[in-house]
PDB file of C-alpha atoms in Angstrom:
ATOM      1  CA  UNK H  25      16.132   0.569 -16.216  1.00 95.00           C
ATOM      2  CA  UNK H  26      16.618   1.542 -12.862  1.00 96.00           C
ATOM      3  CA  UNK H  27      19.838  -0.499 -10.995  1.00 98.00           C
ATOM      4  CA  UNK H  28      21.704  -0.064  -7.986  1.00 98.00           C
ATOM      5  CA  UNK H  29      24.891  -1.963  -8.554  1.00 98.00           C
ATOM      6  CA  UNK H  30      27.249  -2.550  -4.626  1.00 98.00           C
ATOM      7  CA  UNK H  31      30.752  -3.181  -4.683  1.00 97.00           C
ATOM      8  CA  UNK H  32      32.247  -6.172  -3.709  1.00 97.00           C
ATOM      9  CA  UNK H  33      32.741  -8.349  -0.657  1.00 97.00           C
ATOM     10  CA  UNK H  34      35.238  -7.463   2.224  1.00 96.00           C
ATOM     11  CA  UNK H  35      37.225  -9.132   4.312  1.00 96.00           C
ATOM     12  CA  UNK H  36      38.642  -6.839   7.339  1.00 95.00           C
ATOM     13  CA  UNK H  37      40.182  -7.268  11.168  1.00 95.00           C
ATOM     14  CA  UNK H  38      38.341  -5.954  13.781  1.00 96.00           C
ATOM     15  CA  UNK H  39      39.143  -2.452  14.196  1.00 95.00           C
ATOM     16  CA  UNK H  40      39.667  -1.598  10.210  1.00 96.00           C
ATOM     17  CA  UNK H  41      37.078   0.463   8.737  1.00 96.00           C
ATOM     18  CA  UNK H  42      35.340  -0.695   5.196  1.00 97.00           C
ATOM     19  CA  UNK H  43      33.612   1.888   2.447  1.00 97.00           C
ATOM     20  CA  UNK H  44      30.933   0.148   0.449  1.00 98.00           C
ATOM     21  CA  UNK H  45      29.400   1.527  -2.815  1.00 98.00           C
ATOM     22  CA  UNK H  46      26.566   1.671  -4.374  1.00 98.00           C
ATOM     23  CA  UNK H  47      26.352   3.170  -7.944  1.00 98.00           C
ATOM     24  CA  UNK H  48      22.784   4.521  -9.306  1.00 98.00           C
ATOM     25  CA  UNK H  49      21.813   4.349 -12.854  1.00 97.00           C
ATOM     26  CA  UNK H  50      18.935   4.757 -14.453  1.00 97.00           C
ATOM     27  CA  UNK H  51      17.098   7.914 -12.796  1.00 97.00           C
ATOM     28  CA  UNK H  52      18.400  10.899 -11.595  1.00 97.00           C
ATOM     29  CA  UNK H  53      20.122   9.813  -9.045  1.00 97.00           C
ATOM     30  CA  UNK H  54      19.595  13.575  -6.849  1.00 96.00           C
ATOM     31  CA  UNK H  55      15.605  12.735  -6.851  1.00 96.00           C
ATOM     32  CA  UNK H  56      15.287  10.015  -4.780  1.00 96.00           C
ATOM     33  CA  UNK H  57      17.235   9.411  -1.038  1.00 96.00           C
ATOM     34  CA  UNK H  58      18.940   6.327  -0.643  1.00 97.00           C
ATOM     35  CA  UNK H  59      18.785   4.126   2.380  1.00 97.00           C
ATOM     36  CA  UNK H  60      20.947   1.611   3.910  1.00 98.00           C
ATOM     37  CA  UNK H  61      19.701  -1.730   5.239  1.00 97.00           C
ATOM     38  CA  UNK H  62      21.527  -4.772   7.149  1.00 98.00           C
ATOM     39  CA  UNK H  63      21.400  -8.170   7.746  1.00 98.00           C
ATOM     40  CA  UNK H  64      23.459 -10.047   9.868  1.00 97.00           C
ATOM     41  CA  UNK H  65      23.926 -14.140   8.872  1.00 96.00           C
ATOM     42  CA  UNK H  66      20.373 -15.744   9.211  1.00 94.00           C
ATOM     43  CA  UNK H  67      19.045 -12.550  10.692  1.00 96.00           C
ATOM     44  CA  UNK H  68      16.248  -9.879   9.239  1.00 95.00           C
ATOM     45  CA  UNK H  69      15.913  -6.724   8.117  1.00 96.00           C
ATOM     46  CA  UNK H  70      17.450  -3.854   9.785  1.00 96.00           C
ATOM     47  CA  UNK H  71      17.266  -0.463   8.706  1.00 95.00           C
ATOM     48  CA  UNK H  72      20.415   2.063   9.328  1.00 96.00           C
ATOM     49  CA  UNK H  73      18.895   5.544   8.030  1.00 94.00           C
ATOM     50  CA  UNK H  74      18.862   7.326   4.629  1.00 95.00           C
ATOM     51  CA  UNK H  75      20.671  10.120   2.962  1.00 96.00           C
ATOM     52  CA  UNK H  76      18.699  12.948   1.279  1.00 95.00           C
ATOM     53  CA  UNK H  77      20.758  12.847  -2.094  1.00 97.00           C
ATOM     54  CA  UNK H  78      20.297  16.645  -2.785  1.00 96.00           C
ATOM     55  CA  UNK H  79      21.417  18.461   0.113  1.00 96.00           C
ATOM     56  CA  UNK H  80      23.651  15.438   1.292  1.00 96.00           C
ATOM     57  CA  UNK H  81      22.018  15.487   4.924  1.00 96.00           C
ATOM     58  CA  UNK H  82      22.000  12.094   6.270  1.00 96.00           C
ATOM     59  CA  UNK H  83      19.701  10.459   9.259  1.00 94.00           C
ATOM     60  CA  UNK H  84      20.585   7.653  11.207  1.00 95.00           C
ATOM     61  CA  UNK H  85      18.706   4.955  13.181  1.00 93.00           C
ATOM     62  CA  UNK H  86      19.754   4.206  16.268  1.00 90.00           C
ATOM     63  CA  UNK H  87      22.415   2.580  17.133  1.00 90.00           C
ATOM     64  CA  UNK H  88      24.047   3.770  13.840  1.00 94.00           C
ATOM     65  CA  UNK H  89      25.184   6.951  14.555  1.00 91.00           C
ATOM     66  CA  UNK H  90      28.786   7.218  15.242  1.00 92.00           C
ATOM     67  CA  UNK H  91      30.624   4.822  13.348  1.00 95.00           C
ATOM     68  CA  UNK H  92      28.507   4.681  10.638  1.00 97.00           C
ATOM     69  CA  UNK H  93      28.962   7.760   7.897  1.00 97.00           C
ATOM     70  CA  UNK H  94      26.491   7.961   4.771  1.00 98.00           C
ATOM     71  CA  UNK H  95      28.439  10.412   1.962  1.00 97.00           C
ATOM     72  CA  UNK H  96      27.650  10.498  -1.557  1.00 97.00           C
ATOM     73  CA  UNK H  97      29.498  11.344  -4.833  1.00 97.00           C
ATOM     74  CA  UNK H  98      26.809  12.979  -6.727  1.00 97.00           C
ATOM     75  CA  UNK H  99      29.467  13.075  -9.864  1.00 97.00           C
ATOM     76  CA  UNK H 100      29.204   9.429 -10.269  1.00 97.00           C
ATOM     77  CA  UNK H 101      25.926   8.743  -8.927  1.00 97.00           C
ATOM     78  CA  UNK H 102      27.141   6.872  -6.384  1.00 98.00           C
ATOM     79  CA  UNK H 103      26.057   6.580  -2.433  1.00 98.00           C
ATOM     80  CA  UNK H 104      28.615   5.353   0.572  1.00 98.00           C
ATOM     81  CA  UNK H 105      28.713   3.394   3.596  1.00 98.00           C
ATOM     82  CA  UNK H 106      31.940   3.898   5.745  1.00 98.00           C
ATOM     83  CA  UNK H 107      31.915   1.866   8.878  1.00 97.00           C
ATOM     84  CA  UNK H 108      34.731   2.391  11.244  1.00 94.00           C
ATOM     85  CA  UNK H 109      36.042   0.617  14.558  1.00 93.00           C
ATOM     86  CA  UNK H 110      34.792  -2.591  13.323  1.00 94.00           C
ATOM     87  CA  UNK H 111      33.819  -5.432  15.659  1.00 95.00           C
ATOM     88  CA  UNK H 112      32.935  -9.035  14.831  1.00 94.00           C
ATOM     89  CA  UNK H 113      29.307  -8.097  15.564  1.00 94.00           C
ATOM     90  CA  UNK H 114      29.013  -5.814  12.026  1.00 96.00           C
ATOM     91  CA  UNK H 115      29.699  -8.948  10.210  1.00 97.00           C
ATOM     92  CA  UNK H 116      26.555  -8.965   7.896  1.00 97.00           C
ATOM     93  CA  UNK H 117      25.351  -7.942   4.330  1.00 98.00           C
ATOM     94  CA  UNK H 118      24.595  -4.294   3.701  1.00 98.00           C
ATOM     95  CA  UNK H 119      22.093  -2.953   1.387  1.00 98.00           C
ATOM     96  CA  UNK H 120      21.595   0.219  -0.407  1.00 98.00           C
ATOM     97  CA  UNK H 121      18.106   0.923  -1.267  1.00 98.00           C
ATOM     98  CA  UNK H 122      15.941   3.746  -3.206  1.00 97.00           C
ATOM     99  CA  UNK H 123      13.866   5.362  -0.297  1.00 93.00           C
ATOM    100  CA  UNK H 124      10.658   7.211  -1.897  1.00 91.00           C
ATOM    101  CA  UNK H 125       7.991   8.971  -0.567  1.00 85.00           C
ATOM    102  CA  UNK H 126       5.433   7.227   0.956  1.00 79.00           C
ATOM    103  CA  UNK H 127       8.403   5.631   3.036  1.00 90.00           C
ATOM    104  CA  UNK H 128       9.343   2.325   0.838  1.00 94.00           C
ATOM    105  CA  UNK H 129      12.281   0.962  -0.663  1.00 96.00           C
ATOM    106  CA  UNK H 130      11.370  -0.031  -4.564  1.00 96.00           C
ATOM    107  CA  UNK H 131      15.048  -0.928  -5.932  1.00 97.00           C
ATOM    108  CA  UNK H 132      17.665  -2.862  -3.980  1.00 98.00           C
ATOM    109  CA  UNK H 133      21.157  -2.857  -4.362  1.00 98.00           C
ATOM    110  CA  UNK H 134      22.895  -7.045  -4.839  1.00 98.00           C
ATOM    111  CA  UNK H 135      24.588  -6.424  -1.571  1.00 98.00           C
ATOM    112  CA  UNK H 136      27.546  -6.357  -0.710  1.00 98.00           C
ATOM    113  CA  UNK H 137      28.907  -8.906   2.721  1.00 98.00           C
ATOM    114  CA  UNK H 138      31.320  -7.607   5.075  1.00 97.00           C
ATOM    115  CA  UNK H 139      32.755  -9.915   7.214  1.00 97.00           C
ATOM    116  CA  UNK H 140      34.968  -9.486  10.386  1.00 96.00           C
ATOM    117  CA  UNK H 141      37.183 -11.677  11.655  1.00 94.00           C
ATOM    118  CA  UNK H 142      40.189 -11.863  13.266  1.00 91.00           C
TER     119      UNK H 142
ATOM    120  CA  UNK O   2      12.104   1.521  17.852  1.00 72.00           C
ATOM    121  CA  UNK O   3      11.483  -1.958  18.349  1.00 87.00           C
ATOM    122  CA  UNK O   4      10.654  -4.505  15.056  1.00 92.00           C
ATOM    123  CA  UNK O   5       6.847  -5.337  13.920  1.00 96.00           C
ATOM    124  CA  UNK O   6       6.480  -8.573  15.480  1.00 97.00           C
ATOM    125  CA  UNK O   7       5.640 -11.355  12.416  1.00 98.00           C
ATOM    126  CA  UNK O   8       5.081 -15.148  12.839  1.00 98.00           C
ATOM    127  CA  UNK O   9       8.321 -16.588  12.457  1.00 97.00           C
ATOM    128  CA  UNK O  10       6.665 -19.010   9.868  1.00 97.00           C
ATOM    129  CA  UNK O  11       3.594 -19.520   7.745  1.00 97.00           C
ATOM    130  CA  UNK O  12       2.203 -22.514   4.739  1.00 96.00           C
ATOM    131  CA  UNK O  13       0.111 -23.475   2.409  1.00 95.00           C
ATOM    132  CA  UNK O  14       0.265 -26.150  -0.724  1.00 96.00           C
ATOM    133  CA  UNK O  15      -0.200 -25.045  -4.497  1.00 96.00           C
ATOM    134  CA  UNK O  16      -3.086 -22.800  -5.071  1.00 96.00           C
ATOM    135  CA  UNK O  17      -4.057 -22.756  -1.439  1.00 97.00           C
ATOM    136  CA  UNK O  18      -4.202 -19.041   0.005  1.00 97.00           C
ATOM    137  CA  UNK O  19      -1.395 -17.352   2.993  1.00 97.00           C
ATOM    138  CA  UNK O  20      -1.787 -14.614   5.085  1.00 98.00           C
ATOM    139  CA  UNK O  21       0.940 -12.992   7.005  1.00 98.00           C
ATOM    140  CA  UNK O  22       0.318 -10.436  10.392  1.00 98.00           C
ATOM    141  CA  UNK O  23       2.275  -7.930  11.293  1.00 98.00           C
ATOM    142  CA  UNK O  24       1.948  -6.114  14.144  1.00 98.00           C
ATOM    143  CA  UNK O  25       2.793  -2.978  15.689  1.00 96.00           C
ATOM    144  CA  UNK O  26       1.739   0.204  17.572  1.00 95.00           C
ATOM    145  CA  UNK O  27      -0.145   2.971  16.866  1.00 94.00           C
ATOM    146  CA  UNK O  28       3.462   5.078  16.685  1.00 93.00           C
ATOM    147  CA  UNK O  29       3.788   3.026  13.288  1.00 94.00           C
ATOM    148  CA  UNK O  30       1.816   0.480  11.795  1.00 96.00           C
ATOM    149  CA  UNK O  31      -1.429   2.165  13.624  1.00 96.00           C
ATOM    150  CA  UNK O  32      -0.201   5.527  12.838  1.00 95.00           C
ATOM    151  CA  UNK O  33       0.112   5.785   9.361  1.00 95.00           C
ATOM    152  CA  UNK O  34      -0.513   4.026   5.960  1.00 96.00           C
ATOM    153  CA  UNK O  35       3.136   3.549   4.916  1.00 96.00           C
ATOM    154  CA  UNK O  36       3.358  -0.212   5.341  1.00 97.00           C
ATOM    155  CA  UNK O  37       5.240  -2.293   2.845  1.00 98.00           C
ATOM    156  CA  UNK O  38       6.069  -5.352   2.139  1.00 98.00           C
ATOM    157  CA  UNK O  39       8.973  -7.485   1.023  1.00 98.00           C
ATOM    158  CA  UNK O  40       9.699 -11.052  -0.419  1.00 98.00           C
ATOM    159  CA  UNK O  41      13.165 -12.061  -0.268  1.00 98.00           C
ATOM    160  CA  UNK O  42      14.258 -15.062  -1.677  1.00 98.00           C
ATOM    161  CA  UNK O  43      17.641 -17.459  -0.265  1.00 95.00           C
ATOM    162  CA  UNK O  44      20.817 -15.296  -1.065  1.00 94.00           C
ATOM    163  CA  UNK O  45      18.998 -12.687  -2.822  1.00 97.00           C
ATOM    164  CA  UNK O  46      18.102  -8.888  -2.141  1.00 98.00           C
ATOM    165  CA  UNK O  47      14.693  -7.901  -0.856  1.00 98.00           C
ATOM    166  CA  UNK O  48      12.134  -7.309  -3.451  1.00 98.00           C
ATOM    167  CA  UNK O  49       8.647  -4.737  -3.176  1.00 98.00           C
ATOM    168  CA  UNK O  50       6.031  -6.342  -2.947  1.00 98.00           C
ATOM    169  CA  UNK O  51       3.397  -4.031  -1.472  1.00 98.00           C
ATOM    170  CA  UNK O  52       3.627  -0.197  -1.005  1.00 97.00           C
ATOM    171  CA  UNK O  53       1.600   2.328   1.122  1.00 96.00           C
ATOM    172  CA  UNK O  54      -0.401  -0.825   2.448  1.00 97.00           C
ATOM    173  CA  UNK O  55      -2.433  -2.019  -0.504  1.00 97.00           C
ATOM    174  CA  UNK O  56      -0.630  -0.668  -3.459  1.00 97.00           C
ATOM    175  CA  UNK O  57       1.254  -3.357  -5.907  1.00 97.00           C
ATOM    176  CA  UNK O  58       4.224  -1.859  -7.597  1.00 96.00           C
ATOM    177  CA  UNK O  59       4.005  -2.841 -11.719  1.00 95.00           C
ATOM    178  CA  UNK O  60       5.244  -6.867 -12.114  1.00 95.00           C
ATOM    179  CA  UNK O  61       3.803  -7.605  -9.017  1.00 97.00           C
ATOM    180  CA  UNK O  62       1.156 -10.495  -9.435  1.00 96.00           C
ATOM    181  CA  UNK O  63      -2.075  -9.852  -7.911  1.00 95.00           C
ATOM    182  CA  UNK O  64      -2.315 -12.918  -6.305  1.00 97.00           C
ATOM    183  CA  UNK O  65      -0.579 -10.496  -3.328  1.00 98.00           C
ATOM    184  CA  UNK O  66      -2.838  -8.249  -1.552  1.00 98.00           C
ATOM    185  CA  UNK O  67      -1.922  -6.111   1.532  1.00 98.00           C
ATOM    186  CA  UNK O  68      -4.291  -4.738   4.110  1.00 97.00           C
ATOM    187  CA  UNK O  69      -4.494  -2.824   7.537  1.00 98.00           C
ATOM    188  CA  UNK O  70      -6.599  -2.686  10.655  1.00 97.00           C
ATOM    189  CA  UNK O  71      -5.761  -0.992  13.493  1.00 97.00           C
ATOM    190  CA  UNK O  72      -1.963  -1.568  14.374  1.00 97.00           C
ATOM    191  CA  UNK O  73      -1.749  -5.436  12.700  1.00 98.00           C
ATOM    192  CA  UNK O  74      -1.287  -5.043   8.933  1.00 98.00           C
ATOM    193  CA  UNK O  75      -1.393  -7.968   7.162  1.00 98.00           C
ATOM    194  CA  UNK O  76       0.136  -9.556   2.920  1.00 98.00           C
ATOM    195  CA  UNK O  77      -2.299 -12.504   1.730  1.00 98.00           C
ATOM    196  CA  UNK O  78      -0.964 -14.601  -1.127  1.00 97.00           C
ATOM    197  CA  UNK O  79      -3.766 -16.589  -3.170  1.00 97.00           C
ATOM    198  CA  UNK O  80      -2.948 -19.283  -5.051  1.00 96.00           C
ATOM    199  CA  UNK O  81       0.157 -19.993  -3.829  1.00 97.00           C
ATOM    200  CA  UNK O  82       2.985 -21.097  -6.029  1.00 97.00           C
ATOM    201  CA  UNK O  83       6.291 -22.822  -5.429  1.00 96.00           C
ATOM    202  CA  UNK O  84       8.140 -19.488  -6.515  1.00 96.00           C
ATOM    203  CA  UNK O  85       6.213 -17.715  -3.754  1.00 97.00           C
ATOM    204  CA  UNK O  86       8.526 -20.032  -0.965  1.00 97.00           C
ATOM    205  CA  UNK O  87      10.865 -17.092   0.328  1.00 98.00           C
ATOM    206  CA  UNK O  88      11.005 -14.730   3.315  1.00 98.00           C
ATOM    207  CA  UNK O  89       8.738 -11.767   3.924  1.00 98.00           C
ATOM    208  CA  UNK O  90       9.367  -8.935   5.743  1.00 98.00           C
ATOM    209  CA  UNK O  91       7.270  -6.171   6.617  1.00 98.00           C
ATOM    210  CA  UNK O  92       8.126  -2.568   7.345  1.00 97.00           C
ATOM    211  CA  UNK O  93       6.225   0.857   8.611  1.00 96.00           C
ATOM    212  CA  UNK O  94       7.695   4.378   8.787  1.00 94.00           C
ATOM    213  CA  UNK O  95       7.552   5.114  12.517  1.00 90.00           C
ATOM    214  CA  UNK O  96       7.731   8.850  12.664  1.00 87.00           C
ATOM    215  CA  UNK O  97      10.588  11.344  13.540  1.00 85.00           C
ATOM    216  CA  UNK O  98      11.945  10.072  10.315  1.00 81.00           C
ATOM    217  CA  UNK O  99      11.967   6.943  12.129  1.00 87.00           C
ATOM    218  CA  UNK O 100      11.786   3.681  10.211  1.00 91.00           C
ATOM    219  CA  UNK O 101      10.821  -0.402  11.242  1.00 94.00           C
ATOM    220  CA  UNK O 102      11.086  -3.688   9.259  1.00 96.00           C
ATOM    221  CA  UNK O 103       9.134  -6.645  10.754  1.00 97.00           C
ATOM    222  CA  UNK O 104      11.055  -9.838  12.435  1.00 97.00           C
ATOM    223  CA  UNK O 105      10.231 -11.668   9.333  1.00 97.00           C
ATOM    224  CA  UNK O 106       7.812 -14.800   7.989  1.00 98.00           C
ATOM    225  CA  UNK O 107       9.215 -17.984   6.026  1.00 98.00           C
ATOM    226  CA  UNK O 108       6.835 -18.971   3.953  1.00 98.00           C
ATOM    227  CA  UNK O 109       6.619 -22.488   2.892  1.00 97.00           C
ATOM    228  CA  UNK O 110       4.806 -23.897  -0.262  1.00 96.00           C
ATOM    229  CA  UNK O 111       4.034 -27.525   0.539  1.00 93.00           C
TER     230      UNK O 111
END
């Protein structure tokens, strides 16, 4: 069965940078992009862009461009968020999510909550 | 790209019928027929719901149904249950590799 299983919460300053992961299983993980998807506390849905897990090429929405960096380890199956500079306002939990064609996410990581503070 | 505007809440009792709007322009929801939906319960990930506007991914009950007109698509849940109480979000692919989730709808089973 198809999971997507995030690593665990984080707890940084302001101006650290955090790497999340998010480890496939279940499919091939080069067939399908993966996207990544916040929510700040009590907040929606926001969506931060995908990575094309073949050819490694990522997109960002806006705003995320910059400090936020999608990378992959194709080895383990495994997708990352790196966030750098960070500022109270990125507290929020991050999702990684199977993108598919026809534009849909149909398998969600658990999450994984970053929180800044100082 | 700014988010699908959704009510901010919608309910029903037990068995009773919901319908949830979500609107847009005709850059995304109008555009094309990649709306989805997405039920997400307190302290939980998301979970698909609808695909491609109408499709039901396998485990979904039918009691959801998804639709479109124009740039307002729109999730109906019949015969509402308590485990349907959650949040729903919608989303469209925008274009330009471009992609929008909806502000949201808490649903509430009386």
């Amino acid at each position: 069965q198809v999971q997507l299983v995030q690593s665990g919460s984080e707890l940084k300053k302001p101006g650290a940078s955090v790497k999340v992961s998010c480890k496939a299983s279940g499919y091939t993980f080069t067939t399908y992009a993966m996207s990544w998807v916040r929510q700040a506390p009590g907040q929606g849905l926001e969506w931060m862009g995908w990575i094309n897990t073949d050819t490694g090429n990522p997109t960002y929405a806006q705003g995320f461009a910059g400090r936020f960096v999608f990378s992959l380890d194709t080895s383990v199956s495994t997708a990352f968020l790196h966030i750098s500079s960070q500022e109270a306002e990125d507290t929020a939990m991050y999702y990684c999510a199977r993108y598919r064609d026809g534009y849909y996410f149909d398998y969600w990581g658990q999450g994984t909550l970053v929180t800044v503070s100082s | 790209q700014s988010a699908l505007t959704q009510p901010p809440s919608a309910s029903g009792s037990p068995g009773q019928s919901v319908t949830i709007s979500c609107t847009g322009t005709s850059s995304d929801v109008g555009g094309y027929n990649y709306v989805s939906w997405y039920q997400q319960h307190p302290d939980k990930a998301p979970k698909l719901m609808i695909y491609e506007v109408s499709k039901r991914p396998s485990g979904v009950p039918d009691r959801f149904s998804g639709s479109k007109s124009g740039n307002t698509a729109s999730l109906t849940v019949s015969g509402l249950q308590a485990e349907d109480e959650a949040d729903y979000y919608c989303s469209s692919y925008g274009g330009s590799n471009n992609f929008v989730f909806g502000t949201g709808t808490k649903v509430t089973v009386l």
